[in-house]
XYZ file of C-alpha atoms in Angstrom:
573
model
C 8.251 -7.502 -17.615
C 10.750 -9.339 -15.332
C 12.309 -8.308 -12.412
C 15.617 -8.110 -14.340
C 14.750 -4.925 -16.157
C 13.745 -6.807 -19.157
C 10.491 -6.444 -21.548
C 10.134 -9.857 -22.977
C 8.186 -10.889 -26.183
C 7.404 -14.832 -26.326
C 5.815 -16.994 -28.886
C 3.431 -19.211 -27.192
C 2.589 -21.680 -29.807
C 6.628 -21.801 -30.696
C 7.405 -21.806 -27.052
C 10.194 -19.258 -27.985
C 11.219 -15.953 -27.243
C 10.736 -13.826 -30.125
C 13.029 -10.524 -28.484
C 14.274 -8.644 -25.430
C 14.539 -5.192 -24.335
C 16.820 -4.638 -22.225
C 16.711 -1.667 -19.672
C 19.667 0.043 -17.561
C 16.987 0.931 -15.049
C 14.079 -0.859 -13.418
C 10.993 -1.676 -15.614
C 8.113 -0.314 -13.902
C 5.742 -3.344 -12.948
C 2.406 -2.197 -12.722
C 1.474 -1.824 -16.485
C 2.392 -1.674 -20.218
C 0.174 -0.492 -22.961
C 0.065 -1.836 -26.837
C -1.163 1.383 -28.863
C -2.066 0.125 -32.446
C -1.405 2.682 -34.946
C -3.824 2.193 -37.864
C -2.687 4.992 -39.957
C 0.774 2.953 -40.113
C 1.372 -0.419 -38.902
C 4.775 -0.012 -38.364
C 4.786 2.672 -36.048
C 2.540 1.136 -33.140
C 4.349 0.283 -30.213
C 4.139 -0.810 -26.619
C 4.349 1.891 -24.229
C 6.693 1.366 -21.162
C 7.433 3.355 -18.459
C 10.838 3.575 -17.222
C 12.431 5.731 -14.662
C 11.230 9.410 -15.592
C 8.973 8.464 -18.952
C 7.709 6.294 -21.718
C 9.720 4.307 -24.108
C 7.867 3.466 -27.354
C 8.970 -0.169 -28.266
C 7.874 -1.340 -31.324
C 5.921 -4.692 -30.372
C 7.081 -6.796 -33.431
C 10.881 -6.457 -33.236
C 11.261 -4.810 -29.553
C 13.158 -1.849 -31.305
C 12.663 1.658 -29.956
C 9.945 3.620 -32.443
C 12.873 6.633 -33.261
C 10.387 8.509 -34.913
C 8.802 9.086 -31.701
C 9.621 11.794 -29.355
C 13.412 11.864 -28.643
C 14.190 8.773 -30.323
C 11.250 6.548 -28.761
C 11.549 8.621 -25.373
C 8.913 10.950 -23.856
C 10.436 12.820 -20.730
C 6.939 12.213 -18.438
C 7.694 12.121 -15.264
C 7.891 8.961 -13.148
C 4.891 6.815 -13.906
C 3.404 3.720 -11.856
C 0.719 3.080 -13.751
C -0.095 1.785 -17.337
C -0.904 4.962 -19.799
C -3.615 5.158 -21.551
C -4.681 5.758 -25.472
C -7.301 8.341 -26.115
C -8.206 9.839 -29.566
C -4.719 10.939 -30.445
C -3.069 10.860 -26.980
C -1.015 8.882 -25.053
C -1.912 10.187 -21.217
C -0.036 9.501 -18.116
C -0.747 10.159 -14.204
C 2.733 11.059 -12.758
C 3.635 10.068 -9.188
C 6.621 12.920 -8.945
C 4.609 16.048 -9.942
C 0.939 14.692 -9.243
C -0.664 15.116 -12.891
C -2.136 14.223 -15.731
C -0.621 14.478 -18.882
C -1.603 14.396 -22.436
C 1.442 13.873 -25.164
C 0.364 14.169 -28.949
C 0.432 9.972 -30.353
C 2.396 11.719 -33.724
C 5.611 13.039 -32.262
C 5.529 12.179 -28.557
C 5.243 16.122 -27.821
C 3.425 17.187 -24.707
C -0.336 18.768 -25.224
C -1.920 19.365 -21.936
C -1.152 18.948 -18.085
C -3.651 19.025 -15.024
C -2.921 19.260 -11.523
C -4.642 16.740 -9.573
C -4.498 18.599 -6.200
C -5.639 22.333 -5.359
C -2.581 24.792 -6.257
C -2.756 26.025 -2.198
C -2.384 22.723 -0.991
C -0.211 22.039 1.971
C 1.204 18.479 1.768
C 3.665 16.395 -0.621
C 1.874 12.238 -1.836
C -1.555 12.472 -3.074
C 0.119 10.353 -6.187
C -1.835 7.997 -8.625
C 0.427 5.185 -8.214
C -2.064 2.616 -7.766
C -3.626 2.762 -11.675
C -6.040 4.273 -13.921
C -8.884 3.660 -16.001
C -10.243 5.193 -19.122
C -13.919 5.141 -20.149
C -14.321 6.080 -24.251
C -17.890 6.202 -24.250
C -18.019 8.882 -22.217
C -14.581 10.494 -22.440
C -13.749 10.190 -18.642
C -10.519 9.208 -17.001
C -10.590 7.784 -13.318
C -7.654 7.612 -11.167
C -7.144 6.505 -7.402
C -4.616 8.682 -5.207
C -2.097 7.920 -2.586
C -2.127 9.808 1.067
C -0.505 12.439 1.570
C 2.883 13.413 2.826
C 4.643 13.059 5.805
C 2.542 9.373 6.297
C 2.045 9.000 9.764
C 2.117 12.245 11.065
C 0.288 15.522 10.100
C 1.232 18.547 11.932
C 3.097 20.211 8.709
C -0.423 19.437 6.562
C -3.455 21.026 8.649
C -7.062 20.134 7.096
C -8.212 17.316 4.896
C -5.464 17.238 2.641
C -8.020 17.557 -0.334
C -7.640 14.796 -2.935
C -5.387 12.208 -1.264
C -6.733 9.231 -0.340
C -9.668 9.727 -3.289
C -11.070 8.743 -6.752
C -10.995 11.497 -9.115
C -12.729 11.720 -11.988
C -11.664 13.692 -15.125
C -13.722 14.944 -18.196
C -10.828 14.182 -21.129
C -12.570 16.600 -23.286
C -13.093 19.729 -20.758
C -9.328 18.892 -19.118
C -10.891 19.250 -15.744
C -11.615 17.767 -12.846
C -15.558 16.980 -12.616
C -15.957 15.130 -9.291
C -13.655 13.336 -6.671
C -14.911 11.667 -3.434
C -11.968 11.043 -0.536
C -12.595 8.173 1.760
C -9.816 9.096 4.620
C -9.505 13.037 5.552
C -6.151 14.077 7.075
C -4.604 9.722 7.076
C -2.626 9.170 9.564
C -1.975 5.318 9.027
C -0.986 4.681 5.037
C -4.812 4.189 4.010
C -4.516 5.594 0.618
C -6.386 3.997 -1.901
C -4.244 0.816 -3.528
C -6.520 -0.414 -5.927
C -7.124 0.836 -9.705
C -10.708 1.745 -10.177
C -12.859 -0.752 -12.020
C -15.352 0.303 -14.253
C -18.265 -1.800 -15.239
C -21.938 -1.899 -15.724
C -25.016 -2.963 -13.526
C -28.753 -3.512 -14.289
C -31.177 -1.617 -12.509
C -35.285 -1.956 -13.066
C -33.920 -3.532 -16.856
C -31.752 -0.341 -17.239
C -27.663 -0.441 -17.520
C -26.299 2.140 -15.195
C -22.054 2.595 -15.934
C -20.209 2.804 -12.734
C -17.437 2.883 -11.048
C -16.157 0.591 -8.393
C -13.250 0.809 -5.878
C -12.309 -1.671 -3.358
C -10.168 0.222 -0.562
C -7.335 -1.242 1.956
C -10.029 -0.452 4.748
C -12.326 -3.020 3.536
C -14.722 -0.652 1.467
C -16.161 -0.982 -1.917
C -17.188 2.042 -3.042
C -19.476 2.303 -6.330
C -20.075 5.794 -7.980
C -22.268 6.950 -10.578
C -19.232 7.294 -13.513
C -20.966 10.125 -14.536
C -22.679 12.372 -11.307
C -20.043 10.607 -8.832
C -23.278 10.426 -6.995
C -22.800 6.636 -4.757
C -25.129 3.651 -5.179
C -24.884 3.064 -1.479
C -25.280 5.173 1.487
C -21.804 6.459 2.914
C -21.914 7.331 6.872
C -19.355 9.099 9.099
C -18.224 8.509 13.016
C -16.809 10.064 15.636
C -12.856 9.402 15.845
C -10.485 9.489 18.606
C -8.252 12.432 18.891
C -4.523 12.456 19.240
C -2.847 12.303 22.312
C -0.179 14.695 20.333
C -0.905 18.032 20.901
C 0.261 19.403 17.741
C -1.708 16.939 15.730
C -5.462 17.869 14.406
C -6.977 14.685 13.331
C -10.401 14.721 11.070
C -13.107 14.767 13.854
C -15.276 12.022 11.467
C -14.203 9.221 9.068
C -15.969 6.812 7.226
C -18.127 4.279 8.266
C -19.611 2.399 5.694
C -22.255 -0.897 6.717
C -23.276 -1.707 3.026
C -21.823 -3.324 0.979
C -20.373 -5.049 3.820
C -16.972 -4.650 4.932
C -14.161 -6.407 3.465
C -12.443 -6.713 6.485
C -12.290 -6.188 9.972
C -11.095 -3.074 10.379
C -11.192 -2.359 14.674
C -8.192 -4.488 16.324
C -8.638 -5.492 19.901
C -6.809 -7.590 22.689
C -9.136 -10.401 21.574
C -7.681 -10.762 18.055
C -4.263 -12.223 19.702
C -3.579 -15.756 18.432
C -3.192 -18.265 21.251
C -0.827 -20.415 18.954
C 2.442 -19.589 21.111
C 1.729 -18.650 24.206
C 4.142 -16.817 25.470
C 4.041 -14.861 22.965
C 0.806 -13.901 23.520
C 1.822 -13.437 27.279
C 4.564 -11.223 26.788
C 2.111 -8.895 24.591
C -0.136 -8.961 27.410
C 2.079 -8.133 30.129
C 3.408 -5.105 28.271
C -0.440 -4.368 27.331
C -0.270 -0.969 28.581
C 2.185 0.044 25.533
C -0.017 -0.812 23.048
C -3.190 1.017 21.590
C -6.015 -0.594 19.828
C -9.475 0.233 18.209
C -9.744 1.925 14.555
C -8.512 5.275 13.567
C -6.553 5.415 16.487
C -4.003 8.105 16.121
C 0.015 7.558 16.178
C 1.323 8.385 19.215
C 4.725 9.274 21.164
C 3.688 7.471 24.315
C 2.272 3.871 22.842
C 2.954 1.818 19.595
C -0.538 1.828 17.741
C -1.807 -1.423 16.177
C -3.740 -1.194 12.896
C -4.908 -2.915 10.385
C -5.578 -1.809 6.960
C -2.255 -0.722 6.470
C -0.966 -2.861 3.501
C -4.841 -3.874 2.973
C -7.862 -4.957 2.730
C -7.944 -4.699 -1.020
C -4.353 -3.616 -2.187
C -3.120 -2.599 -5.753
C -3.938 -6.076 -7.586
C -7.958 -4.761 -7.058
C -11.021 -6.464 -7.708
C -12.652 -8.038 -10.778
C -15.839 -7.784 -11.969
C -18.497 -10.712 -12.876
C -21.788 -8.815 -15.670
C -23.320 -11.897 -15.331
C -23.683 -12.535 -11.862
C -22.910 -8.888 -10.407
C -20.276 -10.221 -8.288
C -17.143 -8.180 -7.218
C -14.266 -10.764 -6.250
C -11.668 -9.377 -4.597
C -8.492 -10.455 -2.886
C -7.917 -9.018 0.941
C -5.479 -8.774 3.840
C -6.113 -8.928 7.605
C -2.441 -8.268 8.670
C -1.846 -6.389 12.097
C 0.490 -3.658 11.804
C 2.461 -1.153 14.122
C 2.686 2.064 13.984
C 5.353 4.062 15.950
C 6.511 7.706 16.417
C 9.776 9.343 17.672
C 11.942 11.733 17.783
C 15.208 12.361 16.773
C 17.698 15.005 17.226
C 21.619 15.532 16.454
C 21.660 18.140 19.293
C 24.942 17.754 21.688
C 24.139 17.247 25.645
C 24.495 20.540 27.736
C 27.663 21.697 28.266
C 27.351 21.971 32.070
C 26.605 18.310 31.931
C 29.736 16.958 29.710
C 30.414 13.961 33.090
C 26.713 12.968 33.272
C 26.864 12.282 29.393
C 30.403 10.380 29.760
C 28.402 7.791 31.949
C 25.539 7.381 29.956
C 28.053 6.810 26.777
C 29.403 4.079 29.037
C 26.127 2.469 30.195
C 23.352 3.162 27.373
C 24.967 4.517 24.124
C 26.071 0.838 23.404
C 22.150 -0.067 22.303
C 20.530 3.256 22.273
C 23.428 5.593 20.455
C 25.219 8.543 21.443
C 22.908 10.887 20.303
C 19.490 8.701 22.084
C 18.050 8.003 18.590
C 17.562 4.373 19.578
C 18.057 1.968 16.279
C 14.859 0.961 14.274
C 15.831 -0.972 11.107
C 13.229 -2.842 9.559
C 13.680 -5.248 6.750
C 10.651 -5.939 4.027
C 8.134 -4.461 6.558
C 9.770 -7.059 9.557
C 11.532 -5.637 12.298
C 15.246 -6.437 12.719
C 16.111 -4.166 15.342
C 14.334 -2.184 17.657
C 15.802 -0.220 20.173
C 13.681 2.636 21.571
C 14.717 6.535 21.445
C 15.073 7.619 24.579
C 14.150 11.270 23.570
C 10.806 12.029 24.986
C 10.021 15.542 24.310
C 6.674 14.785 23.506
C 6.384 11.979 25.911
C 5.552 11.677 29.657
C 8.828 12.702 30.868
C 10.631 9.392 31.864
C 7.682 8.033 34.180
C 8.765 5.728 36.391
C 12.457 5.911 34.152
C 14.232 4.593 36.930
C 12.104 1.953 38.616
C 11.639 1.080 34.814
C 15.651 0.420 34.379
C 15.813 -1.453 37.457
C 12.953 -3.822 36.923
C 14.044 -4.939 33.706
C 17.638 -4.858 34.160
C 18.653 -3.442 31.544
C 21.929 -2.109 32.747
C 24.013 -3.323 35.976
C 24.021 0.425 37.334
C 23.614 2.033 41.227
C 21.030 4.544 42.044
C 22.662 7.768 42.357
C 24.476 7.413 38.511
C 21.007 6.629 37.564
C 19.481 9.557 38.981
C 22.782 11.405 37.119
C 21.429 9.944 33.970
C 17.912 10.445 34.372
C 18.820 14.719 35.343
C 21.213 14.482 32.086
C 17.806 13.548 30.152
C 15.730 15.712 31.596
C 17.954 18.654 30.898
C 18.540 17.507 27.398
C 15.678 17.492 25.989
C 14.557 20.925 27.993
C 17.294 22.117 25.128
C 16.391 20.118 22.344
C 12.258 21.917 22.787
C 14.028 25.354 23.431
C 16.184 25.062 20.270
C 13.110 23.482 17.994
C 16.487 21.177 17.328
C 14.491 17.854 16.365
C 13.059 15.722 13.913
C 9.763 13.708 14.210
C 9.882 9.845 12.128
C 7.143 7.556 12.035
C 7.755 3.753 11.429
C 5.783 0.564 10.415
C 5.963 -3.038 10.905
C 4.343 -6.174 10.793
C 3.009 -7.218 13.779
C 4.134 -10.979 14.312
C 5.130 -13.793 16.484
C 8.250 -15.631 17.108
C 7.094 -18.039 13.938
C 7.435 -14.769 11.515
C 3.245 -15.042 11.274
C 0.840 -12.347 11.990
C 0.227 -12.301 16.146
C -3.271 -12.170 15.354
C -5.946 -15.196 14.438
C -5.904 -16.232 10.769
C -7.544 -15.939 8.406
C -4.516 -13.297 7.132
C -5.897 -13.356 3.348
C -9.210 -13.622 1.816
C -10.637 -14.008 -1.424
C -14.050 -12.647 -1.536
C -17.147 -12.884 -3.327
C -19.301 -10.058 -3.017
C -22.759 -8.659 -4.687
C -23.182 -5.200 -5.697
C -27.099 -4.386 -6.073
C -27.836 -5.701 -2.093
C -23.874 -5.176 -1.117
C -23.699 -8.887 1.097
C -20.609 -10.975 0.387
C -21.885 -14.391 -0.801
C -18.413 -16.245 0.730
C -15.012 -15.623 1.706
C -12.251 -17.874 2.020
C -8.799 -18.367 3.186
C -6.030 -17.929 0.798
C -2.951 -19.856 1.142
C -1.175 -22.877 2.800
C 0.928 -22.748 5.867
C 2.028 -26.498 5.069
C -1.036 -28.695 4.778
C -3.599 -26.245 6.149
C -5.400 -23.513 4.358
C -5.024 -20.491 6.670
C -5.105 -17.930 4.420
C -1.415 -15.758 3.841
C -0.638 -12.530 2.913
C -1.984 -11.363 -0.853
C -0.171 -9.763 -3.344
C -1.156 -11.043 -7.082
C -4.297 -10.688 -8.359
C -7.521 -12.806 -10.074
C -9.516 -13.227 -12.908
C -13.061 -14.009 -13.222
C -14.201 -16.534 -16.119
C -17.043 -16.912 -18.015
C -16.326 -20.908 -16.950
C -17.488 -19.626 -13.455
C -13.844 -19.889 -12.317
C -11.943 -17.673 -10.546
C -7.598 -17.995 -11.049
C -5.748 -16.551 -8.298
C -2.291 -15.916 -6.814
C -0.225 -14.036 -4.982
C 0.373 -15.968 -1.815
C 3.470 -17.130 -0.110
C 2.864 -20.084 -0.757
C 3.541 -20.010 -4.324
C 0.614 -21.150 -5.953
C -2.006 -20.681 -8.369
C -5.115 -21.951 -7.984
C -8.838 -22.350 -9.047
C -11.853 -21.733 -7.207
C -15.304 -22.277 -8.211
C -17.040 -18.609 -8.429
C -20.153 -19.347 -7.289
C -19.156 -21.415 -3.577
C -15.273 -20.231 -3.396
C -13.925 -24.412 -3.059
C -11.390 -24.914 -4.500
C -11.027 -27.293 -7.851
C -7.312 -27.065 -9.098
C -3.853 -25.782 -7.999
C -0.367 -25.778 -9.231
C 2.768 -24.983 -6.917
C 5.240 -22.112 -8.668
C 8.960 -21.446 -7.977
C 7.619 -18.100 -6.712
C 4.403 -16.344 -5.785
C 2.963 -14.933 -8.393
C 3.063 -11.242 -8.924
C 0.221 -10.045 -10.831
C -2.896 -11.112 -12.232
C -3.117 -14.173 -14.509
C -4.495 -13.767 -17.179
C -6.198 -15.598 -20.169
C -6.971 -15.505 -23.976
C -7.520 -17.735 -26.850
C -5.096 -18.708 -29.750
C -6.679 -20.888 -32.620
C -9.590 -21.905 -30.634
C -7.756 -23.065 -27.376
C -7.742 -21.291 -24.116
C -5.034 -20.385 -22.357
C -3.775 -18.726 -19.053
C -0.644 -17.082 -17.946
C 1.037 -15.642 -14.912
C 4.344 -14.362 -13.843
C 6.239 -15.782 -10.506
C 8.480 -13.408 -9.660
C 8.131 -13.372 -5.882
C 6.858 -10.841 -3.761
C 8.340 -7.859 -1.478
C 7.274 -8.882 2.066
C 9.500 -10.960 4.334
C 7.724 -14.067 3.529
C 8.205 -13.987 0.032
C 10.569 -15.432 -2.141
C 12.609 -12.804 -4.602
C 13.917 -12.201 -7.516
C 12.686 -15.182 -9.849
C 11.083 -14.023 -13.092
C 9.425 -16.989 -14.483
C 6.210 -17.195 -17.082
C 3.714 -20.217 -16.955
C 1.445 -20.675 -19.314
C -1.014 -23.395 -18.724
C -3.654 -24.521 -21.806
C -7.466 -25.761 -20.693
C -8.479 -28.971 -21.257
């Protein structure tokens, strides 16, 4: 699939494409599935999911399959991740509705459909974007969910919120639910779980137990029984912070797991700054008081929050799995990231006021807006603009407001039309409360540097080796160049684990693909794209020679190039 809503079919030994489909909406990019239909050739097809369902292209010719469904279209629901073929289904997990749905393999018409949250639940997300997995042998299905809805803030969605943020499992045969496990109750900070879960096999006392393994964005790697959901390792819970919001009711405990090791860091602290540019670095620390650190730190009205975990740890590319060894290897971020809350309201000043407001329209509504709404406009998860809301309803009522505008000089402006402005505030927002006339909106960002780079100490990506009987990572290393050194970027592709003890990776900004050796993590070979690569590569053999391909097609963050759609295929010597 390339980025130009195109499903491409290439001849590798010809070196030729052999068709294109061409779409009038975006291809989704996170999986297609090849059903072969042995009762007649000509009807199998690749399954695609566009927009609100599948199309059934017929993988010889790239011609819709008109015999299926409406001619070659299912009406699904939106789908993010690849279906999946079982018995005589095609099934789906939709991201609009929140389900899983069975549609007959004959005539595309729809069998079956389970809810994946609790009918009485009280909050929109929970969705299986990030992928699912089908075991045959025992006729399960295994999804991962997103968190729920509103992200950062959970006053509308009291309790848990059941099901987000988990791994469900799902008998196929019964049509029900038989276990789930969620790692984050009630997530306030975006920590749904990214990665596909990986099924897979481990030897225990000479006995093969089938599992299931997920590697989270908070640096867990959490491995369940596939059938009991019982875990192979023990799972602990701490104490969290409450909010400084008093309409928000955190989770009193979240997870704290100390084997298998964490992925990542997952606590930020003064101490992480960077001392690369240093003032920089000062001017964080002389504005120190508006920042919160520390893990599971609520979102709050009166400080920005700084997380990590956010956009990972492991994100939707996953983890691969090695039988012979019993190695996970898994890609990971350590990216700071700010979290923010305000308030916004379209509510006009008080009436008895109308003067007060013509001088701040003079003075502030230049930067901050008529309305006080301040401008936040962020651009691939960097910040363009950021100009605070000076509604503080929720806030410490202007503290220090006007030794605050005076100090920084923000405005050229004498005391008593300050104190005019500061009243008109005051009074303001005494109406906005009494009316109920607001909205709450979360925002979050990158935390960086002048340079564009993460204001915290590199290594900002990973790749990590990591055993699953004891649960100690054998080695981690950086991923990707800044120039000539290996700090480790951002990483958004994917591996692959060979039997050649080689690991393929990409997804960095600096557009390569490289080689590592599996069992010490040095690297042996790399190859610089026009793009980062945007999935996994992968490989396979064609008349006895192997072969591996990945597609550059750039990557979403600000550091990324866009909008390239290239295939390489490299051969093995």
């Amino acid at each position: 699939v390339t980025p130009f809503k195109e499903l491409i079919a290439l001849d590798v030994i010809e070196k030729e494409i052999l068709w294109k489909f061409k779409s009038l909406k975006k291809i989704d990019s996170r999986g297609i599935s090849l059903w072969i239909n042995k009762d007649d050739l000509d009807s199998s097809c690749i399954f695609v999911p566009i927009r609100n369902g599948l199309f059934c292209v017929n993988y010889k010719n790239g011609k819709l399959n008109t015999k299926f469904g409406k001619s070659g279209f299912i009406k699904t629901g939106i789908v993010r991740a690849a279906p999946v073929i079982w018995k005589d289904y095609v099934i789906v997990a939709t991201v609009d509705d929140q389900k899983v749905k069975y549609f007959n393999l004959k005539d595309g018409s729809k069998a079956f459909e389970l809810n994946i949250h609790p009918s009485e639940r009280q909050f929109k997300g929970g969705s299986p974007w990030g992928g699912i997995s089908i075991d045959t042998k025992n006729n399960l299905l295994f999804l991962t969910t997103g968190n729920p809805r509103p992200a950062l803030i959970g006053t509308s969605r009291k309790g848990p919120n059941k099901n987000a943020n988990s791994i469900i499992a799902i008998n196929l045969n019964k049509k029900e639910i038989v276990w789930s496990f969620q790692e984050v109750a009630h997530d306030l900070w975006d920590y749904d779980i990214a990665s596909p879960p990986l099924l897979a096999s481990i030897r225990i006392n000479n006995k093969l137990l089938d599992i299931v393994i997920v590697t989270t964005k908070i640096g867990n790697t959490l491995i369940f029984d596939r059938l009991t959901g019982e875990s192979f390792h023990d799972i602990f819970y701490q104490n969290v912070p409450s909010s400084d919001f008093f309409q928000e009711e955190v989770s009193p405990k979240q997870i704290s797991i100390e084997m298998p090791e964490p992925l990542i860091k997952l606590e930020t602290s003064i101490y992480d700054l960077d001392d690369r540019i240093f003032f920089d670095k000062q001017k964080i620390l002389d504005n120190i008081d508006n920042y919160k650190f520390g893990k599971f730190i609520p979102p709050s009205f009166n400080k920005d929050v700084l997380v990590y975990g956010l956009h990972g740890g492991a994100q939707w590319p996953g983890g691969v799995f090695d039988p012979y060894t019993q190695n996970v290897y898994v890609q990971v971020n350590q990216i700071p990231w700010l979290l923010k809350l305000f308030i916004s309201s379209d509510r006009p000043p008080p009436e008895s006021l109308k003067n007060d407001f013509e001088l701040y329209k003079e003075k502030c509504s230049k930067c901050h807006e008529e309305n006080r709404g301040g401008i936040y406009i962020t651009k691939d998860e960097k910040v363009i603009k950021n100009v605070p809301s000076l509604i503080k309803i929720f806030e410490n009522k202007y503290k220090n407001f006007k030794e605050t505008v005076n100090k920084k000089k923000y405005i050229d402006i004498k005391t008593d039309k300050l104190k005019k402005i500061h009243n008109l505030f005051l009074q303001w927002d005494k109406e906005i409360l009494n009316y109920n006339d607001y909205k709450i909106n979360f925002q979050w960002s990158q935390f960086l540097y002048s340079d564009d780079l993460p204001a915290t100490k590199p290594p900002w990506g990973e790749i990590i080796s990591i055993n699953l009987i004891d649960g100690k990572i054998n080695w981690r290393v950086p991923n990707g160049y800044i120039g000539e050194k290996k700090l480790g970027t951002s990483n958004f592709g994917g591996l692959i684990s060979t039997a050649g003890e080689l690991i393929f990776a990409t997804g960095t900004e600096d557009k390569k693909i490289i080689a590592l050796n599996a069992n010490t993590g040095d690297e042996v070979w790399s190859y610089d794209m026009i793009s980062s690569g945007s999935t996994a590569p992968i490989t396979f053999k064609i008349e006895n020679k192997q072969y591996l391909a990945v597609i550059a097609s750039g990557g979403r963050y600000h550091n990324y190039t866009k909008s390239n759609g290239e295939l390489y295929i490299f051969s093995l010597k």
